[in-house]
Amino acid sequence: MDDPAVALVISAQGGSKEAFGTLVELHWARLVRLARSVVGELDAEDVAQESLVVAWRKLHELNVPARFPSWLSRIVFRRCLRRARQAGRLVPLETVREPAHDGDPIDRLVVWQLLGRLAPRQRAVLHLTVVEGMTDGEIAGALGITAGSVRAHRKRARNRIATLLTGGAA
Amino acid sequence: MSSNHGGDVSTRFEDALRGWGGGPPRIDAGTAARRVLARLPERTRPLSWWRMAAAAGAVALLFIGAWYGARSPSPPHVAASRLTVPPLPDNVMVFWLDSETPVYFVLSPLGSEKGDAS
């Protein structure tokens, strides 16, 4: 994290809402993207906003301001887990459509329905790997798990997606 | 099913995920920031443990000082004695042997008789 961003975090820790507002703007899009992959499009922005309010209250717990981005991601991810548990949301297998056989790209609905067949942690790991292009170490920091767990979740996620897409057993 | 086929569909899925997952939020960042700020409570910084310990120590010292001060023997009779000494004439001096014993000295001009009452 660069120095101006660190200065913003320190200022926000000192109580500056203006500084925190700037941090919200800087991180908003990536937090929503992460939340979208875990809880879906409908709830993603609500979860992201709730998480930012929680982050404001807990800013004093952040001992290393440079780690603000990964610390914030962990808060968002934990809120996503809570929302996913409350919703008890799993997409029934029968609603997963067969992908078109004429080479058309997999559409958005199928993407979310397939993600919905994965555990939340697998969704998050796949998202951070594929969409955000993060390394295993960065993903581990963002989700509060080990790099070994990242690799395990990613492998399971890819195997499951492949099984679902090729019509194997669920 | 060949592994290649599985690999192809997985690659296609991840391409689709990249497109779907990488899309922008519906609410822009500025609006999101305003909404979040409107929900923020005034944040009070929690006291650190050492500040609390220092404050507790200062309060304890105050109590100990007040208690000790209340227990110290006060010489009310000294104050009362000194307060009850009437104004003295110019030729009379008083010395205090201790807190309760004043000794008066009367200064007589030269030529006065010895043994005059003091």
mmCIF file of C-alpha atoms in Angstrom:
data_model
loop_
_atom_site.group_PDB
_atom_site.id
_atom_site.type_symbol
_atom_site.label_atom_id
_atom_site.label_comp_id
_atom_site.label_asym_id
_atom_site.label_seq_id
_atom_site.Cartn_x
_atom_site.Cartn_y
_atom_site.Cartn_z
ATOM 1 C CA MET A 1 0.000 0.000 0.000
ATOM 2 C CA ASP A 2 1.507 3.336 -0.986
ATOM 3 C CA ASP A 3 2.236 6.145 1.452
ATOM 4 C CA PRO A 4 -0.708 8.432 0.602
ATOM 5 C CA ALA A 5 -3.085 5.515 1.125
ATOM 6 C CA VAL A 6 -1.401 4.640 4.418
ATOM 7 C CA ALA A 7 -1.721 8.275 5.466
ATOM 8 C CA LEU A 8 -5.446 8.077 4.715
ATOM 9 C CA VAL A 9 -5.797 5.035 6.945
ATOM 10 C CA ILE A 10 -3.930 6.717 9.785
ATOM 11 C CA SER A 11 -6.081 9.794 9.393
ATOM 12 C CA ALA A 12 -9.232 7.700 9.453
ATOM 13 C CA GLN A 13 -7.978 5.935 12.573
ATOM 14 C CA GLY A 14 -7.675 9.380 14.099
ATOM 15 C CA GLY A 15 -11.384 9.916 13.457
ATOM 16 C CA SER A 16 -11.417 11.598 10.050
ATOM 17 C CA LYS A 17 -14.586 10.604 8.244
ATOM 18 C CA GLU A 18 -13.394 12.460 5.184
ATOM 19 C CA ALA A 19 -10.335 10.216 4.988
ATOM 20 C CA PHE A 20 -12.500 7.155 5.487
ATOM 21 C CA GLY A 21 -14.818 8.304 2.732
ATOM 22 C CA THR A 22 -11.869 8.470 0.368
ATOM 23 C CA LEU A 23 -10.863 4.953 1.390
ATOM 24 C CA VAL A 24 -14.399 3.756 0.672
ATOM 25 C CA GLU A 25 -14.184 5.187 -2.841
ATOM 26 C CA LEU A 26 -10.792 3.600 -3.438
ATOM 27 C CA HIS A 27 -11.838 0.092 -2.366
ATOM 28 C CA TRP A 28 -15.549 0.016 -3.202
ATOM 29 C CA ALA A 29 -15.422 -1.713 -6.584
ATOM 30 C CA ARG A 30 -13.140 -4.584 -5.564
ATOM 31 C CA LEU A 31 -15.112 -5.200 -2.338
ATOM 32 C CA VAL A 32 -18.354 -5.414 -4.297
ATOM 33 C CA ARG A 33 -16.742 -7.784 -6.814
ATOM 34 C CA LEU A 34 -15.619 -10.082 -3.998
ATOM 35 C CA ALA A 35 -19.004 -9.967 -2.279
ATOM 36 C CA ARG A 36 -20.780 -10.605 -5.594
ATOM 37 C CA SER A 37 -18.904 -13.847 -6.124
ATOM 38 C CA VAL A 38 -19.745 -15.101 -2.651
ATOM 39 C CA VAL A 39 -23.321 -13.888 -1.985
ATOM 40 C CA GLY A 40 -24.528 -12.947 -5.467
ATOM 41 C CA GLU A 41 -25.389 -9.735 -7.224
ATOM 42 C CA LEU A 42 -28.487 -8.878 -5.187
ATOM 43 C CA ASP A 43 -26.777 -8.774 -1.806
ATOM 44 C CA ALA A 44 -23.240 -7.765 -2.778
ATOM 45 C CA GLU A 45 -23.543 -4.021 -2.310
ATOM 46 C CA ASP A 46 -25.501 -4.293 0.946
ATOM 47 C CA VAL A 47 -22.845 -6.590 2.374
ATOM 48 C CA ALA A 48 -20.057 -4.293 1.169
ATOM 49 C CA GLN A 49 -21.671 -1.259 2.847
ATOM 50 C CA GLU A 50 -22.295 -3.126 6.110
ATOM 51 C CA SER A 51 -18.691 -4.283 6.076
ATOM 52 C CA LEU A 52 -17.405 -0.747 5.666
ATOM 53 C CA VAL A 53 -19.428 0.435 8.666
ATOM 54 C CA VAL A 54 -17.969 -2.439 10.699
ATOM 55 C CA ALA A 55 -14.497 -1.507 9.470
ATOM 56 C CA TRP A 56 -14.968 2.060 10.712
ATOM 57 C CA ARG A 57 -15.871 0.806 14.181
ATOM 58 C CA LYS A 58 -12.905 -1.559 14.282
ATOM 59 C CA LEU A 59 -10.265 0.666 12.723
ATOM 60 C CA HIS A 60 -8.438 0.953 16.037
ATOM 61 C CA GLU A 61 -7.769 -2.830 15.869
ATOM 62 C CA LEU A 62 -5.666 -2.428 12.725
ATOM 63 C CA ASN A 63 -2.094 -2.265 13.983
ATOM 64 C CA VAL A 64 -0.416 -2.035 10.575
ATOM 65 C CA PRO A 65 -2.144 0.582 8.393
ATOM 66 C CA ALA A 66 -0.402 -0.749 5.267
ATOM 67 C CA ARG A 67 -2.425 -3.960 5.637
ATOM 68 C CA PHE A 68 -5.726 -2.121 5.367
ATOM 69 C CA PRO A 69 -6.745 -3.658 1.995
ATOM 70 C CA SER A 70 -6.389 -7.287 3.110
ATOM 71 C CA TRP A 71 -7.854 -6.474 6.520
ATOM 72 C CA LEU A 72 -10.869 -4.926 4.816
ATOM 73 C CA SER A 73 -11.235 -7.940 2.520
ATOM 74 C CA ARG A 74 -11.334 -10.230 5.551
ATOM 75 C CA ILE A 75 -14.152 -8.199 7.072
ATOM 76 C CA VAL A 76 -16.116 -8.336 3.825
ATOM 77 C CA PHE A 77 -15.537 -12.058 3.495
ATOM 78 C CA ARG A 78 -16.699 -12.751 7.061
ATOM 79 C CA ARG A 79 -19.861 -10.683 6.475
ATOM 80 C CA CYS A 80 -20.425 -12.649 3.278
ATOM 81 C CA LEU A 81 -20.132 -15.917 5.196
ATOM 82 C CA ARG A 82 -22.640 -14.654 7.738
ATOM 83 C CA ARG A 83 -25.057 -13.561 5.008
ATOM 84 C CA ALA A 84 -24.664 -16.862 3.174
ATOM 85 C CA ARG A 85 -25.364 -18.801 6.391
ATOM 86 C CA GLN A 86 -28.434 -16.697 7.163
ATOM 87 C CA ALA A 87 -29.806 -17.076 3.669
ATOM 88 C CA GLY A 88 -29.048 -20.793 3.543
ATOM 89 C CA ARG A 89 -28.664 -20.181 -0.108
ATOM 90 C CA LEU A 90 -27.851 -23.050 -2.412
ATOM 91 C CA VAL A 91 -28.988 -23.157 -5.984
ATOM 92 C CA PRO A 92 -30.921 -26.391 -6.537
ATOM 93 C CA LEU A 93 -29.106 -28.662 -8.953
ATOM 94 C CA GLU A 94 -32.075 -28.894 -11.304
ATOM 95 C CA THR A 95 -31.918 -25.172 -12.065
ATOM 96 C CA VAL A 96 -28.395 -25.441 -13.453
ATOM 97 C CA ARG A 97 -28.896 -25.207 -17.173
ATOM 98 C CA GLU A 98 -26.868 -27.122 -19.660
ATOM 99 C CA PRO A 99 -24.411 -24.844 -21.400
ATOM 100 C CA ALA A 100 -25.184 -24.291 -25.056
ATOM 101 C CA HIS A 101 -23.523 -26.835 -27.280
ATOM 102 C CA ASP A 102 -23.047 -24.509 -30.182
ATOM 103 C CA GLY A 103 -20.032 -22.808 -28.650
ATOM 104 C CA ASP A 104 -21.901 -19.867 -27.136
ATOM 105 C CA PRO A 105 -20.197 -18.432 -24.039
ATOM 106 C CA ILE A 106 -21.478 -19.506 -20.675
ATOM 107 C CA ASP A 107 -23.960 -16.825 -19.692
ATOM 108 C CA ARG A 108 -24.099 -14.848 -16.504
ATOM 109 C CA LEU A 109 -26.885 -16.870 -14.973
ATOM 110 C CA VAL A 110 -24.958 -20.088 -15.411
ATOM 111 C CA VAL A 111 -21.851 -18.504 -13.886
ATOM 112 C CA TRP A 112 -23.735 -17.595 -10.718
ATOM 113 C CA GLN A 113 -25.603 -20.869 -10.612
ATOM 114 C CA LEU A 114 -22.351 -22.794 -10.889
ATOM 115 C CA LEU A 115 -20.686 -20.636 -8.248
ATOM 116 C CA GLY A 116 -23.693 -21.288 -6.054
ATOM 117 C CA ARG A 117 -22.802 -24.964 -6.063
ATOM 118 C CA LEU A 118 -19.486 -24.207 -4.410
ATOM 119 C CA ALA A 119 -18.796 -23.555 -0.748
ATOM 120 C CA PRO A 120 -18.417 -19.823 0.021
ATOM 121 C CA ARG A 121 -14.709 -20.153 0.648
ATOM 122 C CA GLN A 122 -14.235 -21.905 -2.693
ATOM 123 C CA ARG A 123 -16.164 -19.133 -4.442
ATOM 124 C CA ALA A 124 -13.984 -16.486 -2.822
ATOM 125 C CA VAL A 125 -10.741 -18.283 -3.708
ATOM 126 C CA LEU A 126 -11.827 -18.814 -7.301
ATOM 127 C CA HIS A 127 -12.884 -15.182 -7.615
ATOM 128 C CA LEU A 128 -9.633 -13.803 -6.196
ATOM 129 C CA THR A 129 -7.610 -16.148 -8.412
ATOM 130 C CA VAL A 130 -9.479 -15.730 -11.679
ATOM 131 C CA VAL A 131 -10.973 -12.235 -11.485
ATOM 132 C CA GLU A 132 -8.493 -10.350 -9.317
ATOM 133 C CA GLY A 133 -5.386 -12.301 -10.364
ATOM 134 C CA MET A 134 -4.036 -12.469 -6.829
ATOM 135 C CA THR A 135 -1.248 -14.767 -5.676
ATOM 136 C CA ASP A 136 -1.858 -17.530 -3.158
ATOM 137 C CA GLY A 137 -0.187 -15.464 -0.440
ATOM 138 C CA GLU A 138 -2.338 -12.434 -1.194
ATOM 139 C CA ILE A 139 -5.494 -14.550 -1.220
ATOM 140 C CA ALA A 140 -4.478 -16.145 2.081
ATOM 141 C CA GLY A 141 -4.112 -12.697 3.631
ATOM 142 C CA ALA A 142 -7.383 -11.473 2.192
ATOM 143 C CA LEU A 143 -9.374 -14.422 3.517
ATOM 144 C CA GLY A 144 -7.466 -15.164 6.710
ATOM 145 C CA ILE A 145 -6.466 -18.690 5.676
ATOM 146 C CA THR A 146 -3.186 -20.386 4.818
ATOM 147 C CA ALA A 147 -1.720 -20.563 1.323
ATOM 148 C CA GLY A 148 -2.104 -24.336 1.447
ATOM 149 C CA SER A 149 -5.822 -23.940 2.126
ATOM 150 C CA VAL A 150 -6.050 -21.558 -0.823
ATOM 151 C CA ARG A 151 -4.620 -24.185 -3.161
ATOM 152 C CA ALA A 152 -6.868 -26.890 -1.745
ATOM 153 C CA HIS A 153 -10.025 -24.774 -2.091
ATOM 154 C CA ARG A 154 -9.107 -23.763 -5.630
ATOM 155 C CA LYS A 155 -8.491 -27.338 -6.723
ATOM 156 C CA ARG A 156 -11.791 -28.519 -5.229
ATOM 157 C CA ALA A 157 -13.635 -25.604 -6.807
ATOM 158 C CA ARG A 158 -12.243 -26.296 -10.267
ATOM 159 C CA ASN A 159 -12.930 -30.022 -9.983
ATOM 160 C CA ARG A 160 -16.507 -29.390 -8.971
ATOM 161 C CA ILE A 161 -17.134 -26.879 -11.739
ATOM 162 C CA ALA A 162 -15.688 -29.287 -14.287
ATOM 163 C CA THR A 163 -17.867 -32.082 -12.944
ATOM 164 C CA LEU A 164 -21.005 -29.957 -13.133
ATOM 165 C CA LEU A 165 -20.247 -28.716 -16.633
ATOM 166 C CA THR A 166 -19.441 -32.114 -18.030
ATOM 167 C CA GLY A 167 -22.545 -33.683 -16.533
ATOM 168 C CA GLY A 168 -20.731 -35.746 -13.938
ATOM 169 C CA ALA A 169 -22.157 -36.627 -10.538
ATOM 170 C CA ALA A 170 -22.926 -33.612 -8.303
ATOM 171 C CA MET B 1 -15.698 -37.443 -21.062
ATOM 172 C CA SER B 2 -12.141 -36.563 -21.929
ATOM 173 C CA SER B 3 -10.133 -34.401 -19.633
ATOM 174 C CA ASN B 4 -9.621 -32.011 -22.521
ATOM 175 C CA HIS B 5 -13.339 -31.433 -22.749
ATOM 176 C CA GLY B 6 -13.444 -30.822 -19.011
ATOM 177 C CA GLY B 7 -10.478 -28.486 -19.382
ATOM 178 C CA ASP B 8 -12.147 -26.590 -22.221
ATOM 179 C CA VAL B 9 -15.390 -26.007 -20.371
ATOM 180 C CA SER B 10 -13.483 -25.039 -17.210
ATOM 181 C CA THR B 11 -11.476 -22.517 -19.197
ATOM 182 C CA ARG B 12 -14.656 -21.191 -20.751
ATOM 183 C CA PHE B 13 -16.247 -20.987 -17.338
ATOM 184 C CA GLU B 14 -13.308 -19.023 -15.916
ATOM 185 C CA ASP B 15 -13.406 -16.668 -18.905
ATOM 186 C CA ALA B 16 -17.106 -16.122 -18.229
ATOM 187 C CA LEU B 17 -16.395 -15.699 -14.513
ATOM 188 C CA ARG B 18 -13.789 -13.076 -15.307
ATOM 189 C CA GLY B 19 -16.330 -11.177 -17.377
ATOM 190 C CA TRP B 20 -19.183 -11.482 -14.875
ATOM 191 C CA GLY B 21 -17.129 -11.181 -11.696
ATOM 192 C CA GLY B 22 -15.103 -8.270 -12.985
ATOM 193 C CA GLY B 23 -18.091 -6.091 -13.794
ATOM 194 C CA PRO B 24 -18.578 -2.720 -12.051
ATOM 195 C CA PRO B 25 -20.889 -2.242 -9.072
ATOM 196 C CA ARG B 26 -24.351 -0.858 -9.683
ATOM 197 C CA ILE B 27 -23.733 1.949 -7.184
ATOM 198 C CA ASP B 28 -20.798 4.202 -8.045
ATOM 199 C CA ALA B 29 -18.015 4.742 -5.525
ATOM 200 C CA GLY B 30 -18.941 8.326 -4.651
ATOM 201 C CA THR B 31 -22.541 7.438 -3.874
ATOM 202 C CA ALA B 32 -21.414 4.416 -1.881
ATOM 203 C CA ALA B 33 -19.042 6.573 0.160
ATOM 204 C CA ARG B 34 -21.819 9.061 0.977
ATOM 205 C CA ARG B 35 -24.152 6.265 2.054
ATOM 206 C CA VAL B 36 -21.525 4.630 4.209
ATOM 207 C CA LEU B 37 -20.537 7.927 5.843
ATOM 208 C CA ALA B 38 -24.178 8.642 6.648
ATOM 209 C CA ARG B 39 -24.280 5.399 8.614
ATOM 210 C CA LEU B 40 -21.104 5.913 10.596
ATOM 211 C CA PRO B 41 -21.383 6.479 14.334
ATOM 212 C CA GLU B 42 -19.057 8.945 15.997
ATOM 213 C CA ARG B 43 -16.095 6.738 16.776
ATOM 214 C CA THR B 44 -14.563 7.163 20.209
ATOM 215 C CA ARG B 45 -11.074 5.883 20.458
ATOM 216 C CA PRO B 46 -10.923 3.279 23.204
ATOM 217 C CA LEU B 47 -8.475 4.030 25.975
ATOM 218 C CA SER B 48 -5.273 2.065 25.787
ATOM 219 C CA TRP B 49 -4.432 -0.095 28.737
ATOM 220 C CA TRP B 50 -1.495 2.002 29.845
ATOM 221 C CA ARG B 51 -3.586 5.168 29.886
ATOM 222 C CA MET B 52 -6.155 3.426 32.059
ATOM 223 C CA ALA B 53 -3.432 2.121 34.366
ATOM 224 C CA ALA B 54 -1.916 5.603 34.715
ATOM 225 C CA ALA B 55 -5.320 7.119 35.470
ATOM 226 C CA ALA B 56 -6.066 4.430 38.065
ATOM 227 C CA GLY B 57 -2.681 5.037 39.680
ATOM 228 C CA ALA B 58 -3.252 8.777 39.865
ATOM 229 C CA VAL B 59 -6.667 8.273 41.475
ATOM 230 C CA ALA B 60 -5.159 5.813 43.957
ATOM 231 C CA LEU B 61 -2.453 8.312 44.892
ATOM 232 C CA LEU B 62 -5.050 11.010 45.455
ATOM 233 C CA PHE B 63 -7.046 8.757 47.761
ATOM 234 C CA ILE B 64 -3.954 7.693 49.669
ATOM 235 C CA GLY B 65 -2.842 11.300 50.071
ATOM 236 C CA ALA B 66 -6.267 12.391 51.274
ATOM 237 C CA TRP B 67 -6.527 9.456 53.686
ATOM 238 C CA TYR B 68 -3.043 10.032 55.037
ATOM 239 C CA GLY B 69 -3.698 13.717 55.430
ATOM 240 C CA ALA B 70 -6.908 13.008 57.332
ATOM 241 C CA ARG B 71 -5.083 10.614 59.655
ATOM 242 C CA SER B 72 -2.130 12.914 60.440
ATOM 243 C CA PRO B 73 -2.296 14.357 63.998
ATOM 244 C CA SER B 74 -3.204 17.968 63.758
ATOM 245 C CA PRO B 75 -2.091 20.298 66.478
ATOM 246 C CA PRO B 76 -5.378 22.114 67.012
ATOM 247 C CA HIS B 77 -4.191 23.189 70.419
ATOM 248 C CA VAL B 78 -1.128 24.763 68.884
ATOM 249 C CA ALA B 79 -3.210 26.716 66.447
ATOM 250 C CA ALA B 80 -5.717 27.508 69.154
ATOM 251 C CA SER B 81 -2.934 28.514 71.552
ATOM 252 C CA ARG B 82 -1.316 30.751 69.041
ATOM 253 C CA LEU B 83 -4.632 32.196 68.102
ATOM 254 C CA THR B 84 -5.561 32.835 71.728
ATOM 255 C CA VAL B 85 -2.387 34.829 72.478
ATOM 256 C CA PRO B 86 -3.613 38.356 72.893
ATOM 257 C CA PRO B 87 -1.911 41.193 71.168
ATOM 258 C CA LEU B 88 1.271 41.872 73.086
ATOM 259 C CA PRO B 89 2.651 45.190 74.165
ATOM 260 C CA ASP B 90 5.764 46.360 72.473
ATOM 261 C CA ASN B 91 8.008 45.385 75.385
ATOM 262 C CA VAL B 92 6.716 41.841 75.630
ATOM 263 C CA MET B 93 8.109 39.010 73.574
ATOM 264 C CA VAL B 94 6.871 35.426 73.534
ATOM 265 C CA PHE B 95 8.920 32.349 72.804
ATOM 266 C CA TRP B 96 7.387 28.917 72.371
ATOM 267 C CA LEU B 97 9.320 26.204 74.148
ATOM 268 C CA ASP B 98 7.079 23.621 72.532
ATOM 269 C CA SER B 99 3.655 23.536 70.938
ATOM 270 C CA GLU B 100 1.971 24.215 74.269
ATOM 271 C CA THR B 101 4.401 26.245 76.335
ATOM 272 C CA PRO B 102 4.832 29.952 75.669
ATOM 273 C CA VAL B 103 7.414 31.923 77.617
ATOM 274 C CA TYR B 104 6.915 35.591 77.861
ATOM 275 C CA PHE B 105 9.783 37.998 78.221
ATOM 276 C CA VAL B 106 9.097 41.488 79.411
ATOM 277 C CA LEU B 107 11.699 43.957 78.437
ATOM 278 C CA SER B 108 12.119 46.592 81.077
ATOM 279 C CA PRO B 109 13.929 49.791 80.507
ATOM 280 C CA LEU B 110 17.160 50.234 82.350
ATOM 281 C CA GLY B 111 16.673 51.256 85.960
ATOM 282 C CA SER B 112 13.515 49.290 86.675
ATOM 283 C CA GLU B 113 13.428 47.057 89.721
ATOM 284 C CA LYS B 114 14.256 43.388 89.476
ATOM 285 C CA GLY B 115 11.496 41.024 90.226
ATOM 286 C CA ASP B 116 8.727 42.961 88.582
ATOM 287 C CA ALA B 117 5.911 40.780 87.532
ATOM 288 C CA SER B 118 6.172 39.559 84.007
#
